[in-house]
CSV table of C-alpha atoms in Angstrom, one decimal:
chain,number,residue,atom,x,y,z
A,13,UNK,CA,15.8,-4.7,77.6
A,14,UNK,CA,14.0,-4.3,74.4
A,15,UNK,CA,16.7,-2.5,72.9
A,16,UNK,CA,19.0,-5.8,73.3
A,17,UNK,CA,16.7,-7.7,72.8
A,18,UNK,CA,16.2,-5.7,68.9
A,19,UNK,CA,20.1,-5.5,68.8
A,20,UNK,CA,20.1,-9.7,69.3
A,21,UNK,CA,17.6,-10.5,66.7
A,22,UNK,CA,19.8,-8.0,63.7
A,23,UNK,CA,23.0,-9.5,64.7
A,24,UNK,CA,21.6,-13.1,64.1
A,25,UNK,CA,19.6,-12.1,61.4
A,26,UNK,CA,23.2,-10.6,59.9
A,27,UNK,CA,25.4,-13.6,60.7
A,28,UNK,CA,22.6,-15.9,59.0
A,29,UNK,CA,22.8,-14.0,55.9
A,30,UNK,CA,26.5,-13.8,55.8
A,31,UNK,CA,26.5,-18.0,56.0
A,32,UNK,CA,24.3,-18.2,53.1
A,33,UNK,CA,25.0,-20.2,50.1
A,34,UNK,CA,26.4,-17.8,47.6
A,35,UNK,CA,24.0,-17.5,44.7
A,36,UNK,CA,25.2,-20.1,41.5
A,37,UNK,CA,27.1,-19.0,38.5
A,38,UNK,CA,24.7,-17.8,35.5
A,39,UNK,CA,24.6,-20.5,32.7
A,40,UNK,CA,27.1,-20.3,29.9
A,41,UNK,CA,26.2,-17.4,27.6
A,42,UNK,CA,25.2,-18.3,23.7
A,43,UNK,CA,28.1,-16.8,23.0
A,44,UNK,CA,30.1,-18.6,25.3
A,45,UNK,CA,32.6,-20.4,22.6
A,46,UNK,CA,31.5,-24.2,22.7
A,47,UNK,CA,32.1,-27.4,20.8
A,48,UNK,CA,28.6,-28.4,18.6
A,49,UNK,CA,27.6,-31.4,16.7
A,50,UNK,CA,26.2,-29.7,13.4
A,51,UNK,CA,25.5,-32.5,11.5
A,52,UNK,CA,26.1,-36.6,12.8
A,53,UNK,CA,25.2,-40.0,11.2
A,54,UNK,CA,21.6,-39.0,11.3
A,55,UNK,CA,22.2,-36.5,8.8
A,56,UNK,CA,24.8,-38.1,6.4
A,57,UNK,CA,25.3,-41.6,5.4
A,58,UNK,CA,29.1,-41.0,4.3
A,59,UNK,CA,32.3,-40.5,5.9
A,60,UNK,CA,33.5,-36.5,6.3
A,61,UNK,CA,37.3,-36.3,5.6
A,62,UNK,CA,38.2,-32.8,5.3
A,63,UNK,CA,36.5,-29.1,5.7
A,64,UNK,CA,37.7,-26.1,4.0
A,65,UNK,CA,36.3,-22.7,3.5
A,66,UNK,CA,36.6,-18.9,2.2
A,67,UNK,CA,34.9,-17.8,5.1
A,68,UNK,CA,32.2,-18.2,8.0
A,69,UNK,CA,29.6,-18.0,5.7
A,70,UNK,CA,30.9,-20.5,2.6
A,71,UNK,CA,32.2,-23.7,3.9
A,72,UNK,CA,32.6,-27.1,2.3
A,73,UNK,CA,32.7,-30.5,3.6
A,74,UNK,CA,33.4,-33.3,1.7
A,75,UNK,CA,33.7,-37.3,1.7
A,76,UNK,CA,32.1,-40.2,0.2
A,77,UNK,CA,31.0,-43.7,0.5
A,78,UNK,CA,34.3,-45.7,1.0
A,79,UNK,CA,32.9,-48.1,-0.9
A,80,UNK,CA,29.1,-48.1,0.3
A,81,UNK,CA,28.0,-47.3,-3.0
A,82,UNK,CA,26.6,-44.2,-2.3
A,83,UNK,CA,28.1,-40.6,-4.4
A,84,UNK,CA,30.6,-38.4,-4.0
A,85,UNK,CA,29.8,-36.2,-0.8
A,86,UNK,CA,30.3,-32.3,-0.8
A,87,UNK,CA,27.6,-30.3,1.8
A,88,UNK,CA,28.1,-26.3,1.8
A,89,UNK,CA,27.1,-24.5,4.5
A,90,UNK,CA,26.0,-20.7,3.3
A,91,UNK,CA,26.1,-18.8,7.2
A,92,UNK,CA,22.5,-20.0,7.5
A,93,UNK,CA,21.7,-23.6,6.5
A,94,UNK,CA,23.9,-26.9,4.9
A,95,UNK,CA,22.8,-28.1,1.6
A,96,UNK,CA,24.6,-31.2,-0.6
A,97,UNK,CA,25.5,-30.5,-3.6
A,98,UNK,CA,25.8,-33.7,-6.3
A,99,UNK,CA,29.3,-33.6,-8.4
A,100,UNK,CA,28.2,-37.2,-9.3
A,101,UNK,CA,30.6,-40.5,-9.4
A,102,UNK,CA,31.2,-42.3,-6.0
A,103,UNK,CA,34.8,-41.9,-5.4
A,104,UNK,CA,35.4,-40.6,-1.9
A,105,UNK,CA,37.3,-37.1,-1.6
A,106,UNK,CA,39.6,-37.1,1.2
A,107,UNK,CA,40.7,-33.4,0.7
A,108,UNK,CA,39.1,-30.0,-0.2
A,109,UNK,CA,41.2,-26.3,-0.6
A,110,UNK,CA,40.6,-23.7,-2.9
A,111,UNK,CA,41.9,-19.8,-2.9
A,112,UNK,CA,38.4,-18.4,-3.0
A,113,UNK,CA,34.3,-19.0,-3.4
A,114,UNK,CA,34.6,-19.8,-6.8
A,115,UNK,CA,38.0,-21.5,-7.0
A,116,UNK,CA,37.6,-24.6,-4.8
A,117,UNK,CA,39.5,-28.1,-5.7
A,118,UNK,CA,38.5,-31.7,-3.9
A,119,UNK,CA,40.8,-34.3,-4.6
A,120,UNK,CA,40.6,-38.2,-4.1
A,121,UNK,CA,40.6,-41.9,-4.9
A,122,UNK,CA,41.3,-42.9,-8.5
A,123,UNK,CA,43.1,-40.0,-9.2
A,124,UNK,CA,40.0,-37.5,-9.2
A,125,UNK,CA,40.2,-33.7,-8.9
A,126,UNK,CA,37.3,-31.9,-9.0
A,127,UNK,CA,36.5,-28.1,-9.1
A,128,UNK,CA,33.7,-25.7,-8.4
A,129,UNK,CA,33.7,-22.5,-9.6
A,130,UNK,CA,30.8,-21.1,-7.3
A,131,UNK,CA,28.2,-22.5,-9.8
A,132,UNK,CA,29.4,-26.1,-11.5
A,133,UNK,CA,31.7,-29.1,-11.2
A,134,UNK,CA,34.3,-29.8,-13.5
A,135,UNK,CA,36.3,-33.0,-13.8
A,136,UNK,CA,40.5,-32.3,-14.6
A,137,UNK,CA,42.5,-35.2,-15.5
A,138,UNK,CA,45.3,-35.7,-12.8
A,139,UNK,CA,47.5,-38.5,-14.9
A,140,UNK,CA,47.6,-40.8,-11.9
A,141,UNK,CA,45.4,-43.4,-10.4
A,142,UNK,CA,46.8,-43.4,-7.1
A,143,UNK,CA,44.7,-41.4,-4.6
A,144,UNK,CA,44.9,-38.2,-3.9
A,145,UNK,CA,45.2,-37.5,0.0
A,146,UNK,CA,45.4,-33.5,0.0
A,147,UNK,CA,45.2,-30.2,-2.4
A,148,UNK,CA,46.2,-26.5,-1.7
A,149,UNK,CA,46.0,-23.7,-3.8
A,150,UNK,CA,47.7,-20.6,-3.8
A,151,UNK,CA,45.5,-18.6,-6.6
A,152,UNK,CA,43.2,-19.9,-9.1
A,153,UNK,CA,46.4,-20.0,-11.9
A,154,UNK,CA,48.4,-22.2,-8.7
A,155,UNK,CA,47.6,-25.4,-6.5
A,156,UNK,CA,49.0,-28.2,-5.9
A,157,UNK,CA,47.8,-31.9,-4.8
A,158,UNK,CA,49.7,-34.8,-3.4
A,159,UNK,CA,48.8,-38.7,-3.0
A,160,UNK,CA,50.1,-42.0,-3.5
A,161,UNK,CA,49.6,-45.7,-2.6
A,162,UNK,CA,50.0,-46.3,1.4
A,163,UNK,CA,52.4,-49.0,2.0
A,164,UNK,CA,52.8,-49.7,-1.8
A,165,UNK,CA,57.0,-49.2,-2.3
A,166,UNK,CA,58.4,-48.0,-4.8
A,167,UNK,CA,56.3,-50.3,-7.1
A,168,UNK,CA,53.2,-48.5,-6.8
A,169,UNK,CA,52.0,-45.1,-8.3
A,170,UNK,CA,53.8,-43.1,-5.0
A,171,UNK,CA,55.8,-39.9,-3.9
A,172,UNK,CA,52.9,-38.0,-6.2
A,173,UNK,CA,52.9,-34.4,-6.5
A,174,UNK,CA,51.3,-32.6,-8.7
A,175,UNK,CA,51.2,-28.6,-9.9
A,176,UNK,CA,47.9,-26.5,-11.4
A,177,UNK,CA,49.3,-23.9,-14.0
A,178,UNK,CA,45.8,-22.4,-14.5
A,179,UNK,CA,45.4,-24.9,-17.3
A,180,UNK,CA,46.6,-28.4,-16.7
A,181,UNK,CA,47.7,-30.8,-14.0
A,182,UNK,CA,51.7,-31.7,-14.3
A,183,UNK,CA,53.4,-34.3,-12.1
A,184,UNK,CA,56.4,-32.8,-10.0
A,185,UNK,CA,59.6,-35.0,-9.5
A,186,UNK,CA,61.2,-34.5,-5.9
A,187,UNK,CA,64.8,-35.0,-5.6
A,188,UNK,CA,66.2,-38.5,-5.2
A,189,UNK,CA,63.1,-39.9,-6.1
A,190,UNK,CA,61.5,-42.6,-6.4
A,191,UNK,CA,61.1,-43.2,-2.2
A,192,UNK,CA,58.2,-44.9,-2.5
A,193,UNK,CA,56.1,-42.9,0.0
A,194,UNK,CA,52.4,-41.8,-0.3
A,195,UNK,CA,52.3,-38.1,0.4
A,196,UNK,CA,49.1,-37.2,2.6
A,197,UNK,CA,49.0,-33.2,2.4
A,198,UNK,CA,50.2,-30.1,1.2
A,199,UNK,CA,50.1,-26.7,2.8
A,200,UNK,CA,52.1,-23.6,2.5
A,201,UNK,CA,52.3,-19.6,2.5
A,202,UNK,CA,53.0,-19.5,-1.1
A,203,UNK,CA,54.5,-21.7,-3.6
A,204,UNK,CA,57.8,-20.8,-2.4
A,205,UNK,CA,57.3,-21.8,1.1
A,206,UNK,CA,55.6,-25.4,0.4
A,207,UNK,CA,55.5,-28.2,2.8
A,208,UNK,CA,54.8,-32.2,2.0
A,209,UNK,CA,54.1,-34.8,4.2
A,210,UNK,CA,53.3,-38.3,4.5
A,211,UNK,CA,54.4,-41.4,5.2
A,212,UNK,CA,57.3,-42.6,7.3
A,213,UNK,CA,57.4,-39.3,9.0
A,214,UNK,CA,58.6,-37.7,5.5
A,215,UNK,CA,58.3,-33.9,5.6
A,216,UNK,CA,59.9,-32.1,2.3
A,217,UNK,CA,59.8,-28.2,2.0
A,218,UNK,CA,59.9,-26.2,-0.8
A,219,UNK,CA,62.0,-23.0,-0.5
A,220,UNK,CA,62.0,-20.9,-3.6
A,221,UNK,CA,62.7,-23.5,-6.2
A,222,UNK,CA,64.5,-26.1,-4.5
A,223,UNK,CA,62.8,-28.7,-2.2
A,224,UNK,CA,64.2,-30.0,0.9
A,225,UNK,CA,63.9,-33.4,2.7
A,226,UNK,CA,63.4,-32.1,6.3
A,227,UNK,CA,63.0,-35.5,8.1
A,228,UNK,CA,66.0,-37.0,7.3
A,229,UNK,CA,66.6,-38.3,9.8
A,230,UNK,CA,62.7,-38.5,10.7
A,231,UNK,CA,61.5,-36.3,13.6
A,232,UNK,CA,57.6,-38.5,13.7
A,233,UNK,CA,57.3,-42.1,15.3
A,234,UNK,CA,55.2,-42.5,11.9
A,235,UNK,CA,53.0,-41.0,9.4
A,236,UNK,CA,52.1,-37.6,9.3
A,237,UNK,CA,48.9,-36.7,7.9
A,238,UNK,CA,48.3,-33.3,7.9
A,239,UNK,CA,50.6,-29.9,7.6
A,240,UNK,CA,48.9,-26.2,8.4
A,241,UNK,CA,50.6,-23.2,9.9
A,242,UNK,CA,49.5,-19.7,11.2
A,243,UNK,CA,52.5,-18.3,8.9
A,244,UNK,CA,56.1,-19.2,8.0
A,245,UNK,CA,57.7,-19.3,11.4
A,246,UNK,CA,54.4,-21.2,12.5
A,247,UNK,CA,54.1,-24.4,10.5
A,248,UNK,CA,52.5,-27.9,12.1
A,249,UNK,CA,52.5,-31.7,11.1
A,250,UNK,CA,50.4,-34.1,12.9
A,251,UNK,CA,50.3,-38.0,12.5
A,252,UNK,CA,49.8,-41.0,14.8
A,253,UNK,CA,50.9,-39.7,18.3
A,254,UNK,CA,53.3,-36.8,16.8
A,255,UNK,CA,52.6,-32.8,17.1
A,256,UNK,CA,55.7,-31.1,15.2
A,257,UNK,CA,56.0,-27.5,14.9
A,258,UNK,CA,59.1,-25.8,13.1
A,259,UNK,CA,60.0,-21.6,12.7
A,260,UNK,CA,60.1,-21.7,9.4
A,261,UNK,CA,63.7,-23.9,9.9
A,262,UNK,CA,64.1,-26.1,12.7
A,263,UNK,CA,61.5,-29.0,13.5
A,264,UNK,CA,60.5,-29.5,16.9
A,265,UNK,CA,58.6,-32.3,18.8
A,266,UNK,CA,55.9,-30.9,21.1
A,267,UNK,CA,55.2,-32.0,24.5
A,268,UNK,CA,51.1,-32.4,24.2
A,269,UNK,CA,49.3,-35.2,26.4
A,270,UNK,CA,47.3,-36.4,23.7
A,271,UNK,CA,44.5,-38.6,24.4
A,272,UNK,CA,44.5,-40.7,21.3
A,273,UNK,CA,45.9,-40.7,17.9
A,274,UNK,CA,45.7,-37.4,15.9
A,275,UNK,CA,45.3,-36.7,12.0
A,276,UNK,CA,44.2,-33.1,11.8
A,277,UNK,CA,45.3,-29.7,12.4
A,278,UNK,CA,44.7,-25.5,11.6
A,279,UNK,CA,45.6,-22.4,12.6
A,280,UNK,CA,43.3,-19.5,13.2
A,281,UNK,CA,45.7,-16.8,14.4
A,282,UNK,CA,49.5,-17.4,15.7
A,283,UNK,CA,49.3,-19.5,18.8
A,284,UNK,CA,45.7,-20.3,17.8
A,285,UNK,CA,45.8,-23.9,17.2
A,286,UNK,CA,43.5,-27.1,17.2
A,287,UNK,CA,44.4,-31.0,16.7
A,288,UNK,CA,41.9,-33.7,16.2
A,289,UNK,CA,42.1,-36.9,16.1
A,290,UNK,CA,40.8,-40.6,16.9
A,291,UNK,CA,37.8,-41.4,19.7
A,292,UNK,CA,36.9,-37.2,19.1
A,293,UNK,CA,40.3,-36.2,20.7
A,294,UNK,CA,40.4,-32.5,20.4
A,295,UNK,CA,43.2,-30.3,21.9
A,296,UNK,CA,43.3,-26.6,21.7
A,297,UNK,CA,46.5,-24.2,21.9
A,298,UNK,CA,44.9,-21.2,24.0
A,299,UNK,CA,46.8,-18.6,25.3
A,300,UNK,CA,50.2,-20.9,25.4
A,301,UNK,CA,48.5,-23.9,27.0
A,302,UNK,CA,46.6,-26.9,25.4
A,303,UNK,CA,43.3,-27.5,26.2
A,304,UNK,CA,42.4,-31.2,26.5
A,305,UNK,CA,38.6,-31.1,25.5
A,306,UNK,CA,38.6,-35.4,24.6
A,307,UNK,CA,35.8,-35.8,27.5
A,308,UNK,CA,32.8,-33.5,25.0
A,309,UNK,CA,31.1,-33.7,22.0
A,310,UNK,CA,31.9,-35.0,19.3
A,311,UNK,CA,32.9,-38.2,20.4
A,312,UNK,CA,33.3,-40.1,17.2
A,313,UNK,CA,36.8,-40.5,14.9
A,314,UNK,CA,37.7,-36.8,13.4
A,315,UNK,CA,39.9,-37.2,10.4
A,316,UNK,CA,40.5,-32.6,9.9
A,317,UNK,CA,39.7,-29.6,11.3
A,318,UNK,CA,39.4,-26.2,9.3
A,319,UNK,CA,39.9,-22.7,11.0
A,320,UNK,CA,37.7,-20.0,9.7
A,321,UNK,CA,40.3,-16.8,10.7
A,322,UNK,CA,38.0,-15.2,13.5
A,323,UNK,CA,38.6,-17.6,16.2
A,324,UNK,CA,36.0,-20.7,15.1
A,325,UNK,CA,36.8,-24.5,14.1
A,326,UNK,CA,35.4,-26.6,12.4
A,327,UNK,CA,35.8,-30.3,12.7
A,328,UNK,CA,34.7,-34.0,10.5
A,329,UNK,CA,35.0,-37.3,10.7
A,330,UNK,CA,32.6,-40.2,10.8
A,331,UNK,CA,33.6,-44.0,10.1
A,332,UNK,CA,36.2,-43.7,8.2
A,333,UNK,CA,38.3,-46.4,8.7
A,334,UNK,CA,38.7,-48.0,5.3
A,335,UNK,CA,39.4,-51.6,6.1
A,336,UNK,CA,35.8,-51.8,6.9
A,337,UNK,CA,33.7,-54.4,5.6
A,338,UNK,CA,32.9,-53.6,2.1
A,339,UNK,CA,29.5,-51.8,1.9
A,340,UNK,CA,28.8,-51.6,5.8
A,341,UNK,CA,27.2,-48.2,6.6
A,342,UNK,CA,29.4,-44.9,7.1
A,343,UNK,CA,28.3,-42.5,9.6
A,344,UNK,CA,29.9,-38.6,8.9
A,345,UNK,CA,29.8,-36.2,11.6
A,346,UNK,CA,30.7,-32.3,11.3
A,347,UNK,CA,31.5,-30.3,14.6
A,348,UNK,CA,32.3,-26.4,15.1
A,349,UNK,CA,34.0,-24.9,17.9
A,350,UNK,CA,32.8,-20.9,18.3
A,351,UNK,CA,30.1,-18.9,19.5
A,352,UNK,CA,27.0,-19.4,19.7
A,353,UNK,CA,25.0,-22.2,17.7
A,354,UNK,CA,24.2,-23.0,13.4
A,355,UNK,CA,21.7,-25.1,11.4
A,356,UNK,CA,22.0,-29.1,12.5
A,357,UNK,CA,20.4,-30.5,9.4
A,358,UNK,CA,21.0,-30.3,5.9
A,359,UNK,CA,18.5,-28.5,3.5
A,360,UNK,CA,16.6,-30.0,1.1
């Protein structure tokens, strides 16, 4: 009897443990790849429009005041810390691109180019006062930067494109021109495979030396503003409610449930994608499916994203809508996507 008695007791004692509750899942690892707010409106007082970089370890982020009053914003981060950096005047820069640490062009209204050499800032006259809305250089003797006057017609300073020969700006004429379209960005694999884009869905491509109106009729609902691609048969243009990829040849519309409005895109490796957009929509290309990640942080308006090559974004915006009320307060915001976690204040 004591023997079943012993036998009863294990076999309950068994089927309790079997019930249990399994034990939880760990908590994320640090290196778990997450979305973080680096820097927000408690950090800067100016819009973030664009983020560009040679590497992990030397990324720029620039802006301005849009017409706050406040200077020119450009904040490096070094791998370590952020710290601003003063290239003066209070024009906003809506775009920044360079080939290399010490060849890195920001573009913006008025007309203004600006370059950093690793060291200094140096003003180049761009021979237009329209504003420029994207840059992209090739090599420091080759870039290119493209603007004009949104919704301005042929009767404003529009369809600008403009070429770096290692010693001075030149404006480019486009075939049938004038259309009277501001051009947002520029992006390509070399000067020989260069795509435009802008308003009115307009996308021209530059094969070799001749350029080619691509959106004729227009693939986009509306403007497109930004181009990036992981390579010639992996090319992207974003704008409004539009993702468009094309193989180097043939445009297509993708079917991505966006959550809002986008204006940014970048490639780390092929099939390695991220758009960002309006209300901190963010939507990844993983393994062949999007990734909605709209519901975390950041929340606020992204204008670009920036891939670094090993598998990390980068993402800014802020308020930059620029029908604001003149001199009301900007709030910029920069975001990373990537393992574990950087600096979230700028440096002294």
């Amino acid at each position: 009897m004591k023997r079943l008695r012993l036998a009863l007791v294990l076999t309950l004692a068994a089927l309790a443990t079997g019930c249990s509750d399994p034990p939880p899942d760990p908590p994320p690892s640090s290196e778990t790849p997450a979305w973080q707010v680096a820097l927000d409106g408690g950090d800067l007082d100016r819009a973030v429009l664009s983020v560009w970089g040679s590497g992990p370890k030397d990324v720029f982020a620039v802006g301005g005041p849009l017409g706050n009053g406040k200077e020119s914003l450009v904040v490096h981060f070094d791998g370590a810390s952020f710290r601003e950096l003063h290239p003066g005047g209070d024009q906003t820069y809506w775009w920044v691109s360079g080939s290399g640490p010490d060849d890195v062009w920001m573009v913006g209204e008025e007309g203004r180019i600006t370059h950093w050499d690793g060291a200094t800032f140096t003003e180049h006259v761009s021979g237009t006062t329209a504003t420029l809305w994207g840059v992209w250089a090739a090599s420091k003797t080759d870039a290119w930067a493209v603007g004009g006057t949104p919704e301005g017609g042929a009767d404003a300073p529009n369809d600008v494109v403009l070429r770096w020969d290692g010693n001075t700006w030149t404006p480019v004429t486009l075939p049938d021109m004038p259309l009277g379209r501001a051009h947002y960005k520029v992006w390509g694999t070399s000067s020989d495979d260069l795509y435009v884009v802008g308003e009115y869905g307009t996308i021209w491509h530059k094969k070799g030396a001749d350029w080619a109106l691509e959106s004729n009729p227009p693939l986009a609902s509306g403007t497109l503003f930004t181009v990036a691609g992981c390579g010639p048969n992996e090319v992207y243009a974003v704008g409004t409610f539009d993702v468009l990829r094309s193989d180097g040849a043939t445009w297509q519309k993708l079917d991505v449930a966006l959550t809002n409005g986008v204006n940014g895109v970048s490639c780390n490796a092929p099939g390695e994608v991220v758009v960002v957009g309006f209300g901190g929509s963010k939507q990844r290309l993983d393994a062949g499916v999007w990734v909605d990640e709209f519901e975390v942080p950041p929340y606020a308006d992204l204008h670009a994203a920036w891939a670094d090559g090993t598998g990390t974004y980068w993402a800014v915006g802020g308020n930059f809508v620029t029908s604001s009320m003149p001199g009301a307060a900007r709030e910029g915001i920069v975001a990373r996507y990537g393992p574990g976690r950087i600096a979230s204040q700028i440096t002294p």
